[in-house]
Short mmCIF file of C-alpha atoms in Angstrom, two decimals:
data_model
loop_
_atom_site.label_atom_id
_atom_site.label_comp_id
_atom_site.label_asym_id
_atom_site.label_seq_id
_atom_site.Cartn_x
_atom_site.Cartn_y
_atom_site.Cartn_z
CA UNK A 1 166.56 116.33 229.49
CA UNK A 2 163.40 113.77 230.53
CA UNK A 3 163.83 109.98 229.38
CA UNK A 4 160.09 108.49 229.73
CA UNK A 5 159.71 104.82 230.81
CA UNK A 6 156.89 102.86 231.30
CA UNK A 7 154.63 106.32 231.51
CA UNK A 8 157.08 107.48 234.12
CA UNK A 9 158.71 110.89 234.09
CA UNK A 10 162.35 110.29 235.46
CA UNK A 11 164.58 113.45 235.92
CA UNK A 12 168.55 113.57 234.60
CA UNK A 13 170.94 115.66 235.24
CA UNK A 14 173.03 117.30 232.53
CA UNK A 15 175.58 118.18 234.46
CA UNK A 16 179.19 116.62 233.83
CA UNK A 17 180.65 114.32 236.37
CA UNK A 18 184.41 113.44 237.05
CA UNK A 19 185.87 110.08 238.09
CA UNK A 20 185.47 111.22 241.70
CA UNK A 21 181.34 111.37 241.19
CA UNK A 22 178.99 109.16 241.48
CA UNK A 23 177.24 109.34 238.12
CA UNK A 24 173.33 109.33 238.53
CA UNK A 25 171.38 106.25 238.34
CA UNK A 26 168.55 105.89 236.25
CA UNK A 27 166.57 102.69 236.64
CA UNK A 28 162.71 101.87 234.64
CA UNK A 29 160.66 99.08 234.47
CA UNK A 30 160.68 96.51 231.03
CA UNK A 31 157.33 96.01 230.19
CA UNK A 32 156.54 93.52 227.39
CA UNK A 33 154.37 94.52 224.03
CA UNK A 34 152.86 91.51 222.39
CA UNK A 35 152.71 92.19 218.95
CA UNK A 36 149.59 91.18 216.93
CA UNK A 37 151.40 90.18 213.38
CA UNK A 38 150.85 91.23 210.04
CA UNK A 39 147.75 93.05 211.70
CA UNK A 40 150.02 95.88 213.95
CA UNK A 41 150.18 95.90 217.75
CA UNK A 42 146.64 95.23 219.48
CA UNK A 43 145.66 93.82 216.37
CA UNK A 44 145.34 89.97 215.67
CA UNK A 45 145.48 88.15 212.31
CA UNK A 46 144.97 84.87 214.07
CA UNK A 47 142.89 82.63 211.49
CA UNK A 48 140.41 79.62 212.06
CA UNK A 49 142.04 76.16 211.91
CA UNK A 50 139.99 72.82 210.97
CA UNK A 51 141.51 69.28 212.17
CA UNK A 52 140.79 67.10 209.08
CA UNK A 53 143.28 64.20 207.91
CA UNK A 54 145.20 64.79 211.42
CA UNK A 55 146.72 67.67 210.51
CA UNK A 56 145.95 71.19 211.74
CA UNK A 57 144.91 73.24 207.99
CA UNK A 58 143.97 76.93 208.38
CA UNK A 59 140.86 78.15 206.01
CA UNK A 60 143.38 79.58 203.64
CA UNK A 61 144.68 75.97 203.06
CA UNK A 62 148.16 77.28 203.56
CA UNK A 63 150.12 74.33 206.27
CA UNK A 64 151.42 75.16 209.57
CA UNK A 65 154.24 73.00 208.88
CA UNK A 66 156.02 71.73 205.62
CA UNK A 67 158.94 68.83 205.83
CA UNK A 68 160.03 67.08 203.02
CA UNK A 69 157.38 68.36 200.00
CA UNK A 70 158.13 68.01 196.55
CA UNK A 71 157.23 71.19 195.73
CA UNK A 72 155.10 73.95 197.37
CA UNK A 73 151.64 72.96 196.27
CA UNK A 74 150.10 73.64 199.80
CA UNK A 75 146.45 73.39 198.95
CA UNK A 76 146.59 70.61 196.90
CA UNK A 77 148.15 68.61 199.38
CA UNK A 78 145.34 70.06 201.88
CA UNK A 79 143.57 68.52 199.29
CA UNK A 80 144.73 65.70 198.88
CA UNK A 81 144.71 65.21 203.67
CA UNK A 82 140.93 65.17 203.07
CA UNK A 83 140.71 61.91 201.59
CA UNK A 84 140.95 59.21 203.21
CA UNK A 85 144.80 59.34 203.91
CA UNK A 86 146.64 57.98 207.06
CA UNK A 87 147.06 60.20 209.89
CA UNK A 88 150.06 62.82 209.94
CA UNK A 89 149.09 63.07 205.76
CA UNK A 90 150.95 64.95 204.12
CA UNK A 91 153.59 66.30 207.04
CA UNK A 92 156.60 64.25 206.18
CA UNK A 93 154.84 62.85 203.10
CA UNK A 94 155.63 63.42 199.14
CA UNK A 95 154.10 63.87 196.02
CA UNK A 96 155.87 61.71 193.46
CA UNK A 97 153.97 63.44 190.86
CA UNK A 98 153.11 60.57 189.13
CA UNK A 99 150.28 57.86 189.06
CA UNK A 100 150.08 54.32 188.61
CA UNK A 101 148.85 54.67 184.73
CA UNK A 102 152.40 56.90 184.42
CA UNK A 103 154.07 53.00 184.75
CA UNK A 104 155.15 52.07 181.44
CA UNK A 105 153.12 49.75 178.98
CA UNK A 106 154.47 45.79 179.79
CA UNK A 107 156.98 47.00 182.73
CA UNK A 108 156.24 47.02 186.59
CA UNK A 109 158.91 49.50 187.04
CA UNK A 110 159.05 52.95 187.34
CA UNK A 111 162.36 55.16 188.63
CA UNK A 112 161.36 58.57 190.17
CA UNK A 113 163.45 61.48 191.03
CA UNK A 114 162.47 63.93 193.76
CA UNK A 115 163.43 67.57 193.95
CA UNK A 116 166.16 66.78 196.35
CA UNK A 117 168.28 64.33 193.58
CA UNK A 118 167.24 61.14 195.65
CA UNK A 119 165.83 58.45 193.33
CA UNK A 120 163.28 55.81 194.17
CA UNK A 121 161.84 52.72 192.42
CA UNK A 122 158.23 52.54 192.14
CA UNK A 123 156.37 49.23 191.62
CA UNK A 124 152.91 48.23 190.21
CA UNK A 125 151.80 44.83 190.84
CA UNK A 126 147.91 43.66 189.91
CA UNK A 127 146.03 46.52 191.93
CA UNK A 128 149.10 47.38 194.46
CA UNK A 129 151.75 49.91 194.29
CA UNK A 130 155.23 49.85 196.02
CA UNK A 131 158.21 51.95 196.92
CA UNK A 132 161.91 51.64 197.34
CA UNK A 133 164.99 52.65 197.30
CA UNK A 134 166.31 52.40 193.81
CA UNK A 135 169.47 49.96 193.56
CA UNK A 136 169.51 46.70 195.45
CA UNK A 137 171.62 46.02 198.41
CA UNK A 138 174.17 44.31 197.05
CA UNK A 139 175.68 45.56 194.65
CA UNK A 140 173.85 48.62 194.01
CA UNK A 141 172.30 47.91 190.84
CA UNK A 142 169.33 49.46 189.58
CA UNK A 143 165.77 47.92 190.41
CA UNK A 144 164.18 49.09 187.33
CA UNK A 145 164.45 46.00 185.20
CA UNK A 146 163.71 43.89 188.09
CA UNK A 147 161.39 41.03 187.93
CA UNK A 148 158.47 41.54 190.30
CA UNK A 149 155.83 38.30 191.32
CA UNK A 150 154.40 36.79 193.59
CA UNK A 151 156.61 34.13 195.25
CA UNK A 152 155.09 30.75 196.41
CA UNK A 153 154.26 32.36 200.27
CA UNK A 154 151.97 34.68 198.18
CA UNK A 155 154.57 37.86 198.41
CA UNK A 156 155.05 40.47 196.04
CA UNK A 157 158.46 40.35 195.35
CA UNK A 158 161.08 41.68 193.17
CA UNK A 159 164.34 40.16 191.69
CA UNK A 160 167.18 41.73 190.97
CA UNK A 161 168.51 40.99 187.51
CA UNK A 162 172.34 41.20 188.18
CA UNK A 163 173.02 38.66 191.39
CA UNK A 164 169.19 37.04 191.87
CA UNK A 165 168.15 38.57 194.83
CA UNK A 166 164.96 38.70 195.94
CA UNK A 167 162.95 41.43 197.99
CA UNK A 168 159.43 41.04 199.86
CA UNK A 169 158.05 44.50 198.55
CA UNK A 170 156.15 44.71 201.34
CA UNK A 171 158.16 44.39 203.98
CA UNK A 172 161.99 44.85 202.39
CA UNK A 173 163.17 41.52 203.78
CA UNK A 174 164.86 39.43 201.72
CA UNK A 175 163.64 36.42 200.31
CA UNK A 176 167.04 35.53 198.69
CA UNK A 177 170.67 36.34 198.37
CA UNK A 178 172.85 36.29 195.86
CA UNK A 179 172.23 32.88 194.65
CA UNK A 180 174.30 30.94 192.65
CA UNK A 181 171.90 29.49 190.21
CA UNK A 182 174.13 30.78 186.87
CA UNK A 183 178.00 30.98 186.19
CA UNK A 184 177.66 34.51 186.54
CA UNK A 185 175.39 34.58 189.76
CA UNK A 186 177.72 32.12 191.04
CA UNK A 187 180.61 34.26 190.97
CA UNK A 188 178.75 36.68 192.45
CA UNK A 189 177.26 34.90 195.10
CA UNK A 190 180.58 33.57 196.43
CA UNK A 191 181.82 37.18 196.73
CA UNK A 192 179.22 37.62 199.15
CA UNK A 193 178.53 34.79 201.02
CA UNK A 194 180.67 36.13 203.90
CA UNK A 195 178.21 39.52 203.97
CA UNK A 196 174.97 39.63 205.80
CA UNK A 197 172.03 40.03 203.54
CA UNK A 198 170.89 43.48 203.92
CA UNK A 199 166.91 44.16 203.37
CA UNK A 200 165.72 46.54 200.52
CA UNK A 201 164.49 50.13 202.27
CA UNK A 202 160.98 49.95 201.54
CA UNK A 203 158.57 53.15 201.89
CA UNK A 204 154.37 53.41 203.03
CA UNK A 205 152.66 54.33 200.05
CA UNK A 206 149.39 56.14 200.07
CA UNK A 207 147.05 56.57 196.55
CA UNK A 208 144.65 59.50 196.85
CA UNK A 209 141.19 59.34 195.03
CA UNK A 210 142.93 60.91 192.29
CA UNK A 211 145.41 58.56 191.93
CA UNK A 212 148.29 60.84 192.93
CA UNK A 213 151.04 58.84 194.85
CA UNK A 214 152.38 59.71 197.95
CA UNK A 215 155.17 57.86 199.86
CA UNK A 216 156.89 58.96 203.58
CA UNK A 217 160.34 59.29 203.78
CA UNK A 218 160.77 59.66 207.43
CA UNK A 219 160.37 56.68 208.87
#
């Protein structure tokens, strides 16, 4: 029998050996085939890559690398890279699927549920957008009858109907807690005026030219 390796003709003997012989030793050399892909070996499917928006997008539009995507809509959001949007856009970024317009007639509010279950809040103020988590900090209740203004430093804000307090938008800070300005409130507010006031998780928003929004998760 003749066991090839490496283009190497090695000999072995078929001839039995007890536990008092030395069985033969056979050693060959590993050598290394670099496979070309989809194409076979020697072949290369290796495709021409652009750098627009920040991100590396092959011809086909199809993304090196997906994250945290809505849904699978690669060439829209190679797309959507192209204009104008920050840099890293869309790795890490979502599609909320909806637009400003989508923000119901006399409300600033807007709750939005992504294919993962989580919910946020989305805001429209005048011309600007905004995105949060969706309860307040609390007590957990829902932003989406909140009251949203601009306070007297020029802030968009939002209230929380429940206990009264009061997020920068912008920023997530709080502007106030719990305050005791009703009966109600006041109860509340006495429940948690031993608790640190704990800021409203705010996300970066981008609009494309289409009006699509987009918002980052990972911060």
């Amino acid at each position: 029998m003749m066991l090839k390796a490496s283009g190497t003709s090695l000999g072995c003997s078929r001839k039995p050996f007890s536990s008092s012989t030395t069985p033969p030793v056979i050693t060959s050399r590993l050598v290394v085939c670099k496979a070309g892909g989809a194409g076979g070996f020697g072949k290369s499917n290796k495709k021409k890559v652009s750098t627009e928006g920040g991100m590396v997008i092959p011809e086909d539009g199809r993304r090196l690398k997906k994250s945290y995507f809505a849904d699978d809509d690669s060439k829209a959001a190679g797309k959507a890279a192209a204009n104008g949007a920050p840099p890293g856009f869309p790795i890490d970024w979502i599609d909320l699927k909806v637009k400003a317009s989508d923000v119901p007639f006399g409300k600033n509010t807007k709750p939005v549920e992504l294919a993962t279950g989580k919910v946020l809040m989305l805001y429209k103020f005048e011309d600007m957008v905004f995105v949060s988590d969706a309860n307040s900090t609390a007590y957990q209740y829902p932003m989406v009858d909140s009251r949203v203004f601009r306070d007297s430093s020029g802030a968009v804000a939002a209230e929380v109907p429940l206990d009264g307090s009061v997020y920068d938008l912008a920023t997530g800070a709080v502007l106030k807690w719990c305050p005791k300005d009703s009966p109600m409130r006041s109860l509340l507010g006495t429940l948690k005026s031993t608790v640190k006031a704990t800021p409203l998780q705010v996300y970066p928003v981008h609009v494309t030219q289409d009006g699509s929004i987009w918002t980052k998760l990972v911060l």
